[in-house]
Coordinates of N, CA and C in Angstrom, one line a residue:
X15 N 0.9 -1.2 0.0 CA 0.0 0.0 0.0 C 0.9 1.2 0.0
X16 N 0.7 2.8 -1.1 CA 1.6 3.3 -1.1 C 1.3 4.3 -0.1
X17 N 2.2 5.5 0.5 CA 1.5 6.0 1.4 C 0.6 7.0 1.8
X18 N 0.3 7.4 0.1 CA -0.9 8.3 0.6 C -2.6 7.0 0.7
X19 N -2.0 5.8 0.1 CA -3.5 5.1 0.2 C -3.4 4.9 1.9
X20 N -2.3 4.5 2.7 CA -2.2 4.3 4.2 C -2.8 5.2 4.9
X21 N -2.5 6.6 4.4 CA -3.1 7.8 5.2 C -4.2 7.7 5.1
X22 N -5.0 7.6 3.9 CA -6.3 7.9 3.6 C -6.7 6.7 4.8
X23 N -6.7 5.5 4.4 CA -6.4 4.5 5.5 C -6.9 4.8 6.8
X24 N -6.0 5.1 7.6 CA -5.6 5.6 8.8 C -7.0 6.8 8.9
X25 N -6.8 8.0 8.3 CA -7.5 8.7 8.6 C -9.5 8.0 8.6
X26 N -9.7 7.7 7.8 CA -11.2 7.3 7.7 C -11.2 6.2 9.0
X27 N -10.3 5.7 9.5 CA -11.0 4.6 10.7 C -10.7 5.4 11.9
X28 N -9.9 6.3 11.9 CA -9.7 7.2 13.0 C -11.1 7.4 13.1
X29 N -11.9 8.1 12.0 CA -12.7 8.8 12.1 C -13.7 7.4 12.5
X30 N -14.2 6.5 12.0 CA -15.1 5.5 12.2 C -14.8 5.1 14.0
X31 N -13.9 5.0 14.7 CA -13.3 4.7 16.0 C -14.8 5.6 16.7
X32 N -15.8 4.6 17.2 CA -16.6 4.9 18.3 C -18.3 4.8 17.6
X33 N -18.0 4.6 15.9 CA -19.6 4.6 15.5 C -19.2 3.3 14.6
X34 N -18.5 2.7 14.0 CA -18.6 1.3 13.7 C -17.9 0.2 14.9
X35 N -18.5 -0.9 15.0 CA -18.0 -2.0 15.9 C -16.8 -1.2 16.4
X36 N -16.1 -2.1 17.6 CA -14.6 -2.1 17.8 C -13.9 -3.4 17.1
X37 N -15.6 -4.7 16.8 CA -14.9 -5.9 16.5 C -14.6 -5.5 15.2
X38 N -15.3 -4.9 14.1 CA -15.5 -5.1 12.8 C -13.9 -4.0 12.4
X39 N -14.3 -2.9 13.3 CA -13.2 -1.2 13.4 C -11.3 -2.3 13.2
X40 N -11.3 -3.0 14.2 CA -10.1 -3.5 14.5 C -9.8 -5.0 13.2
X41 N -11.0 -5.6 12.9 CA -10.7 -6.3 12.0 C -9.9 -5.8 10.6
X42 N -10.9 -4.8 9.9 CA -10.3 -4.0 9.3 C -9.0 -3.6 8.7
X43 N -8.7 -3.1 9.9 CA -7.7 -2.1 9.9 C -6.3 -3.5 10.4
X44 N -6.3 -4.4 11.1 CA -5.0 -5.3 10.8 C -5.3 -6.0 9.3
X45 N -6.3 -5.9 8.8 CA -6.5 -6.7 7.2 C -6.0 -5.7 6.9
X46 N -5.9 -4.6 6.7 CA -5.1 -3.1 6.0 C -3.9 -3.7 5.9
X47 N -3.2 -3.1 7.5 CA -2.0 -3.7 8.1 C -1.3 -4.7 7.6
X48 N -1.9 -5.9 7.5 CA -1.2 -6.8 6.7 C -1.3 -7.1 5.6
X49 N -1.8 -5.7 4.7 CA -2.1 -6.6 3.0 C -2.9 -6.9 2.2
X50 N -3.6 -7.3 3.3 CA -4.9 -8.0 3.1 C -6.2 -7.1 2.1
X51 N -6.0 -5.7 1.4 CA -7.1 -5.0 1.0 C -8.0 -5.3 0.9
X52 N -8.3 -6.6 -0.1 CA -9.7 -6.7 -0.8 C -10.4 -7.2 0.2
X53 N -10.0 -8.4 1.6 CA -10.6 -8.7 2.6 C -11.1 -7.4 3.3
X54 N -10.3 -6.6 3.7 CA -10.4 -5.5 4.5 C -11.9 -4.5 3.8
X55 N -11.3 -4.4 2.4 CA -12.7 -3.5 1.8 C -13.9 -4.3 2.2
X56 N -13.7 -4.9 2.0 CA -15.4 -6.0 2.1 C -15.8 -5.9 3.7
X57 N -14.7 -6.1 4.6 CA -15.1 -6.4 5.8 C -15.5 -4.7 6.0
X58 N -14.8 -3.9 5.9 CA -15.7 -2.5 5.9 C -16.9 -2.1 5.5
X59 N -16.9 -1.9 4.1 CA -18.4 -1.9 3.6 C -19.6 -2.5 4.0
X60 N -19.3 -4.2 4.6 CA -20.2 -5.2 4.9 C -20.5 -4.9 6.6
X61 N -19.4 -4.3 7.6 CA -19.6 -3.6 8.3 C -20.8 -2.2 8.3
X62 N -20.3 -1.4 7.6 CA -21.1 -0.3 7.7 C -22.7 -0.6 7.2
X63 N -22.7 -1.6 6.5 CA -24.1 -1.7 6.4 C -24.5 -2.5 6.9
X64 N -24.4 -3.8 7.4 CA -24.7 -4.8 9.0 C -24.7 -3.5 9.9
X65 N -24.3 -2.7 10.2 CA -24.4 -2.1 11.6 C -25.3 -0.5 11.2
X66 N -25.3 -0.3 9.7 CA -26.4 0.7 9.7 C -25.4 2.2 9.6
X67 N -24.0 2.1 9.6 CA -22.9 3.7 10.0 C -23.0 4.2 8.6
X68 N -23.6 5.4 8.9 CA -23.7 6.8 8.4 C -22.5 7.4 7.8
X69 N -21.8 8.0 7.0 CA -20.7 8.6 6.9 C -21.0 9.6 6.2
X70 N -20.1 10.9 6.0 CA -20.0 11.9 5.8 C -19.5 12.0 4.6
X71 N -19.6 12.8 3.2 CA -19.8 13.2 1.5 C -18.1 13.0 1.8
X72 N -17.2 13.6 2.8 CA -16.0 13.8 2.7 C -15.9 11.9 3.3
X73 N -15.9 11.3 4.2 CA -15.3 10.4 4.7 C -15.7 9.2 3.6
X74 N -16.8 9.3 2.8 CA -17.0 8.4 1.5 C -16.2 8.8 0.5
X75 N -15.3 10.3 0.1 CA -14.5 10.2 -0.5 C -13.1 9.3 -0.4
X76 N -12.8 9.6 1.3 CA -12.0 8.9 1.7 C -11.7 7.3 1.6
X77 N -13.3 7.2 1.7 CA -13.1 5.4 1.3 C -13.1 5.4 0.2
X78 N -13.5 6.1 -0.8 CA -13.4 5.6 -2.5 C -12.1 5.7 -2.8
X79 N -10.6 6.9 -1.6 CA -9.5 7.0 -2.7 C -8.7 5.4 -1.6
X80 N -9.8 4.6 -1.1 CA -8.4 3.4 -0.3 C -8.5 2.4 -1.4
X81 N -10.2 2.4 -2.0 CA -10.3 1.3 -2.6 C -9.6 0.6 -3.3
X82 N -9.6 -0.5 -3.8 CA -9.3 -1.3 -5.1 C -9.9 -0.4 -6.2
X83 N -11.4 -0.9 -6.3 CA -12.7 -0.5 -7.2 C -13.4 1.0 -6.4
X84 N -12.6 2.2 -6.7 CA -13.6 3.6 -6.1 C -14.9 3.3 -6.9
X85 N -15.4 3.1 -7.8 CA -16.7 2.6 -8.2 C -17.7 1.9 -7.9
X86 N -17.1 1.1 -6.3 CA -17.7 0.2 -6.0 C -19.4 0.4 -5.3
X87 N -20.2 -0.1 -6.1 CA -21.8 0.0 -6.0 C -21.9 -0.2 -4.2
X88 N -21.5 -0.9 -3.2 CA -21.2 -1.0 -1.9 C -21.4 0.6 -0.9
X89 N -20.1 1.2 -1.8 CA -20.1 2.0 -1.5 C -21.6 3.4 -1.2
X90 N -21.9 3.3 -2.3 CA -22.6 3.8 -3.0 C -24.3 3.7 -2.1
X91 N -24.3 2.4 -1.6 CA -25.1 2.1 -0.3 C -25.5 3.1 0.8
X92 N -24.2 3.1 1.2 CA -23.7 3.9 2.4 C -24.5 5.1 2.9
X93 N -25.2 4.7 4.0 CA -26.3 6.4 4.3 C -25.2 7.5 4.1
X94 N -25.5 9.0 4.0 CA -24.6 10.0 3.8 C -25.8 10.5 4.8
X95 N -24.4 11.6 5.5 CA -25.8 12.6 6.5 C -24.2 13.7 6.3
X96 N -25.0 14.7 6.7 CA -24.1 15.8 6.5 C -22.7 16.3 7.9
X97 N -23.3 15.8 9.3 CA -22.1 16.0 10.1 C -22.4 14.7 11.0
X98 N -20.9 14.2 10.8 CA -20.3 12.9 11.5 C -21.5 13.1 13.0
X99 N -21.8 12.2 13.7 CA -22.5 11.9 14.9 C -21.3 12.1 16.1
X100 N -21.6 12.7 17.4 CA -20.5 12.4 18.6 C -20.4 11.6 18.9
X101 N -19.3 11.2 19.6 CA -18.9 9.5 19.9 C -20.2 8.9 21.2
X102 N -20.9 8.1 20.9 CA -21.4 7.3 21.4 C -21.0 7.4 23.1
X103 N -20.0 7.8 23.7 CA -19.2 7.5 24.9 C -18.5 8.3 25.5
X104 N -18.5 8.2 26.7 CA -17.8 9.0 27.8 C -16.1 8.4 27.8
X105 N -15.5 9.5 28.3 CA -14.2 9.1 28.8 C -13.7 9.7 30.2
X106 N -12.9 8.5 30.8 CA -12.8 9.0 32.2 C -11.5 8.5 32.8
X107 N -10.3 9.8 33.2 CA -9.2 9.1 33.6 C -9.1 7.6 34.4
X108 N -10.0 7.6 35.2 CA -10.2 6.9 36.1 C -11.6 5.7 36.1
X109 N -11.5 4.1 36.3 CA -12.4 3.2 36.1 C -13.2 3.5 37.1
X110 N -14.5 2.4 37.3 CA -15.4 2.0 38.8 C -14.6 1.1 39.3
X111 N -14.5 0.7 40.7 CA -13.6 -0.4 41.2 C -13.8 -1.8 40.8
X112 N -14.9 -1.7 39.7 CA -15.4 -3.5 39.4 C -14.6 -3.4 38.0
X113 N -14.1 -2.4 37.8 CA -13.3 -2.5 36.2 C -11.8 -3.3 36.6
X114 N -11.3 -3.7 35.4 CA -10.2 -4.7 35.6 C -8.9 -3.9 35.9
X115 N -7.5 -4.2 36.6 CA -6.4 -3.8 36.3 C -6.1 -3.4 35.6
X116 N -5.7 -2.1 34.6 CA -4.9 -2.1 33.7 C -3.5 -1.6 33.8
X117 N -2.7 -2.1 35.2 CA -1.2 -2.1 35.2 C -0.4 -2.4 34.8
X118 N -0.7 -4.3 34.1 CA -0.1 -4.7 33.8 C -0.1 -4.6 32.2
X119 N -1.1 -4.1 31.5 CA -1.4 -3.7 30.1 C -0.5 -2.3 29.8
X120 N -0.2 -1.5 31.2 CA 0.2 -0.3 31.4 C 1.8 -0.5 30.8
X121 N 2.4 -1.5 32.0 CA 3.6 -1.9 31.4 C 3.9 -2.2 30.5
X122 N 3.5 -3.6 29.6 CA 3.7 -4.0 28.5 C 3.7 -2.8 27.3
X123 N 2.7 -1.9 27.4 CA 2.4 -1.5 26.2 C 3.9 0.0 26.4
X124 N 4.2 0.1 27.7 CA 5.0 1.4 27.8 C 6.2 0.7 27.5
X125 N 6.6 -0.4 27.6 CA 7.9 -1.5 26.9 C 7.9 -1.8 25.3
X126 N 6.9 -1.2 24.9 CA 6.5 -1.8 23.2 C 6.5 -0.6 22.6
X127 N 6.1 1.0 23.2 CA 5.7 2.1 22.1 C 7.1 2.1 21.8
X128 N 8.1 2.6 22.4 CA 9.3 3.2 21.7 C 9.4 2.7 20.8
X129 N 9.9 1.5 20.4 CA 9.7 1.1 19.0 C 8.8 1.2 17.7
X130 N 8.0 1.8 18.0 CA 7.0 2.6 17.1 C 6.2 4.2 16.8
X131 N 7.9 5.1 17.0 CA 7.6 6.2 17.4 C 6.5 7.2 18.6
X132 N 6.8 6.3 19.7 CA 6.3 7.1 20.6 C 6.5 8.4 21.3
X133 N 5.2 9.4 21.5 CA 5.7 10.4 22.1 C 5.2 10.6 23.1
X134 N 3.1 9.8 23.2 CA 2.4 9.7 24.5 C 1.6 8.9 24.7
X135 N 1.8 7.9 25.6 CA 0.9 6.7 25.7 C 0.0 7.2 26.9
X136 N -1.7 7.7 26.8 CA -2.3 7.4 27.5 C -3.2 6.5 27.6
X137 N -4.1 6.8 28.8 CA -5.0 5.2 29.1 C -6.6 6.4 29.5
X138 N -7.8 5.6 29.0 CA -8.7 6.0 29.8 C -10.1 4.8 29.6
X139 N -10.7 5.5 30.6 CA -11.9 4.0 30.8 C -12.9 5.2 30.1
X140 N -13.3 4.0 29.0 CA -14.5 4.4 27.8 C -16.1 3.9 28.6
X141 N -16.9 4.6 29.2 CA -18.5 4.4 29.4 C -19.0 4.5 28.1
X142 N -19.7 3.3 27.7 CA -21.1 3.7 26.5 C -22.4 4.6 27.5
X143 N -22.9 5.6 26.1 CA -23.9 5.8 26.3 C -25.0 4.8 25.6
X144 N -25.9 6.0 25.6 CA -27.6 4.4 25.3 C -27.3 4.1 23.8
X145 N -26.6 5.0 22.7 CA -26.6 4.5 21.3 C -25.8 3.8 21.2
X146 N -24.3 3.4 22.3 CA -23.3 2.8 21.8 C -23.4 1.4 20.7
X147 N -22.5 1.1 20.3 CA -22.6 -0.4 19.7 C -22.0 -1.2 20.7
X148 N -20.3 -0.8 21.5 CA -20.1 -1.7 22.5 C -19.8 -0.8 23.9
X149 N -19.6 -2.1 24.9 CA -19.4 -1.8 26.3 C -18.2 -0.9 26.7
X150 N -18.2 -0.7 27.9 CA -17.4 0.1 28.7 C -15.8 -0.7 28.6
X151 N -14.7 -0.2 28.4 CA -13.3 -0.8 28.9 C -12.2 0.2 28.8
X152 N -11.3 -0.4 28.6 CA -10.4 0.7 28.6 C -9.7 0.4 27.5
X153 N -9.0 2.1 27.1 CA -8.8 2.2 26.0 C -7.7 3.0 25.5
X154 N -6.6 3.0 25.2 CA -5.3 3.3 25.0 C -4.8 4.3 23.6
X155 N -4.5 5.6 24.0 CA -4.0 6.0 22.6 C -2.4 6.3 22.6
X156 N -2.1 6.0 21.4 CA -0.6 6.2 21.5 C -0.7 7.5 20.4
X157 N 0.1 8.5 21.1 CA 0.7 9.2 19.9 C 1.8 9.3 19.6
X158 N 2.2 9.9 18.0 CA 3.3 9.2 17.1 C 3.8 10.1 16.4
X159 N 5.4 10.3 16.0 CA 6.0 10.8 14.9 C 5.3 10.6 13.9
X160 N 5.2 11.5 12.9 CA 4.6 12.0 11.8 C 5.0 10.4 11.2
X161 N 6.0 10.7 11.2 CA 6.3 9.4 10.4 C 6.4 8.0 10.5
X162 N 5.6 7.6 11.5 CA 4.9 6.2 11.9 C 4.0 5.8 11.3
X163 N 4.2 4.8 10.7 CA 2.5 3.9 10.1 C 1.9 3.6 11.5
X164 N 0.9 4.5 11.5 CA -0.1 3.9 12.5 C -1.4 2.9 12.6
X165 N -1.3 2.3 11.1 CA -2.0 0.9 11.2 C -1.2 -0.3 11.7
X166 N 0.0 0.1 10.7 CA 0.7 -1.3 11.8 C 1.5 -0.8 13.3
X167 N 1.5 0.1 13.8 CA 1.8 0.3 15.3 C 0.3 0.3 15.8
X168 N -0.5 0.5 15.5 CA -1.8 -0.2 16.4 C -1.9 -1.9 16.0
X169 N -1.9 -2.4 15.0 CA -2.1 -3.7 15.1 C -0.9 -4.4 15.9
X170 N 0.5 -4.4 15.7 CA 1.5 -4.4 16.8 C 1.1 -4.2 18.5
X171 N 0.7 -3.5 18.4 CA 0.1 -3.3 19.7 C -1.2 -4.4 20.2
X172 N -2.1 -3.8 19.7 CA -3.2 -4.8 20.0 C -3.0 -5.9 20.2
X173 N -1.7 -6.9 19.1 CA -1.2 -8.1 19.2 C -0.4 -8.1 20.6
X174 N -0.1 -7.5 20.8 CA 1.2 -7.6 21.7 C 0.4 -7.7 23.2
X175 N -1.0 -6.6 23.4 CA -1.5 -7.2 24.6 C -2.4 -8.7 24.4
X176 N -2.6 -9.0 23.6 CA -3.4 -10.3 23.3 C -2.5 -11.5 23.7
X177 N -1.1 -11.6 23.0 CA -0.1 -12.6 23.7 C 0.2 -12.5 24.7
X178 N 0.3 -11.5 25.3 CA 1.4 -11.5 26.7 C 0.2 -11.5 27.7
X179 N -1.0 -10.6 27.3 CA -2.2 -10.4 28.8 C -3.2 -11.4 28.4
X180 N -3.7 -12.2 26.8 CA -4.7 -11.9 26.3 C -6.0 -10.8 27.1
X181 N -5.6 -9.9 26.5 CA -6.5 -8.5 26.8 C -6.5 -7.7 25.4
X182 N -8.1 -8.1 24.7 CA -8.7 -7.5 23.6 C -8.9 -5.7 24.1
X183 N -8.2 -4.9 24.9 CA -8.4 -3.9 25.6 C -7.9 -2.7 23.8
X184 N -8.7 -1.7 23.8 CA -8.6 -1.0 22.2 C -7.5 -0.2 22.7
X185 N -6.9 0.1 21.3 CA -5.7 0.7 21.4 C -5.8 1.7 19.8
X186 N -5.7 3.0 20.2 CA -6.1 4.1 18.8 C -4.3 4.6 18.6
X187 N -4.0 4.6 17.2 CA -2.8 5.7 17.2 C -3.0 6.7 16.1
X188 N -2.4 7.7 17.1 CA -2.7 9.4 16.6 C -1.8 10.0 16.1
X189 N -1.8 10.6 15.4 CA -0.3 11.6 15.0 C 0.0 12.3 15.3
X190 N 1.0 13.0 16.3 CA 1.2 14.3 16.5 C 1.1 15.5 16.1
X191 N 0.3 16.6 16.2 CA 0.5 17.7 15.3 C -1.1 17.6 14.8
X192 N -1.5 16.6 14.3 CA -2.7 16.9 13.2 C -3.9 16.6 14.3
X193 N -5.1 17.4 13.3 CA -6.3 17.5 14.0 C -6.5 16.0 14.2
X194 N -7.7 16.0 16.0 CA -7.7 14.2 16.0 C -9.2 14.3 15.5
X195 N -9.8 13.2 15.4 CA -10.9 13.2 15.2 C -11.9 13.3 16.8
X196 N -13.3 13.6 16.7 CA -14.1 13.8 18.3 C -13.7 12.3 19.3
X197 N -13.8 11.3 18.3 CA -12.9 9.9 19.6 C -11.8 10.0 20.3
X198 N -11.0 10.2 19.4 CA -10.0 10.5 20.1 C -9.4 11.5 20.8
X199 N -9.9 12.7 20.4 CA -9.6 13.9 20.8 C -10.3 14.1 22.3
X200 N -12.0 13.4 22.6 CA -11.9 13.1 23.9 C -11.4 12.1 24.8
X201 N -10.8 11.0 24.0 CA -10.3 10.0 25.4 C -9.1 11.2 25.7
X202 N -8.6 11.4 24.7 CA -7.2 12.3 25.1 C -7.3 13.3 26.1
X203 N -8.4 13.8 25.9 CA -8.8 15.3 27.4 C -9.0 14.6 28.7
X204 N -9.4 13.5 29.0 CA -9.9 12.8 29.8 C -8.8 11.7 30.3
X205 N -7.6 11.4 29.9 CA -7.2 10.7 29.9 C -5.8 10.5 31.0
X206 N -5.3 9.2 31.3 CA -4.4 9.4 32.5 C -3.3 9.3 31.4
X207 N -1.9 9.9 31.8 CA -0.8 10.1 30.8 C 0.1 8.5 31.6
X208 N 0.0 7.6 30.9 CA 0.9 6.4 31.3 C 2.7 6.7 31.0
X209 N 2.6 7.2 29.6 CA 4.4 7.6 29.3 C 4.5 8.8 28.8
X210 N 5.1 9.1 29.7 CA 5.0 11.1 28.9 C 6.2 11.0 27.5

């Protein structure tokens, strides 16, 4: 994939992070990651319409320039509404006491960013509201030198707490500098700073 198809990439699921699945959002985006396009297109498109996600005249451009086929009638499905929806969910530095440890997720993941241009790994616990698609957990964003592929330093990641914790716990990467989208830009306001 060359790198402006990665960007386009990266940016449109940034943007999807909190209104399509986390299962379908993360499927995706390691099929990206590894290659995988034509699986990955299908699993998107087949996503957004199994789950009913709305997108924006701009973010359907965005999917037409990742495609294989920009032509694709799939696409073309796709409800259009004019301004993206807010994220579904709260963010909160801090869990309820029935939420899980994330120390040991804390570690691992603060042992793994440098290697993938890290500059801030925080953590925050995600509450759904009543429209969410999924539950409450916690949720990690790493931000990144400009010049990090951040599909494969999130898939890296994700992998990396699955082996070592199995802990499916979401993990977003951001780029320094550029605008975030409303998901991520609130876990970030809300958020505890694990590696400055």
């Amino acid at each position: 994939m060359d790198v402006q198809t990665n960007a386009a990439v990266a940016a449109v699921y940034a943007r999807l992070a909190g209104r399509l699945s986390d299962d379908v959002l993360d499927a995706v985006r390691d099929h990206y990651a590894a290659g995988e396009t034509e699986i990955a297109e299908s699993a998107l498109l087949l996503g957004l319409a199994l789950e009913g996600v709305a997108i924006t005249l701009e973010e359907q451009d965005l999917i037409r320039a990742t495609l294989d086929d920009p032509g694709n009638p799939d696409l073309d499905d796709v409800p259009i509404v004019d301004e993206a929806p807010p994220p579904p969910y709260r963010f909160h530095a801090t869990a309820p006491a029935t939420a899980p440890d994330p120390s040991r997720a804390d570690e691992v993941l603060a042992a793994a960013v440098p290697t993938h241009g890290a500059r801030r790994l925080c953590r925050a616990w995600r509450e759904p509201l009543a429209d969410a698609q999924d539950g409450a957990t916690w949720l990690y964003v790493l931000v990144v030198d400009p010049e990090t592929d951040v599909l494969s330093a999130r898939g890296a990641l994700a992998s990396r707490l699955w082996w070592e914790l199995q802990q499916r716990w979401l993990v977003e990467v951001v780029t320094e500098g550029e605008d975030l989208p409303p998901y991520q830009a609130k876990a970030l306001t809300m958020a505890h700073e694990v590696l400055p």
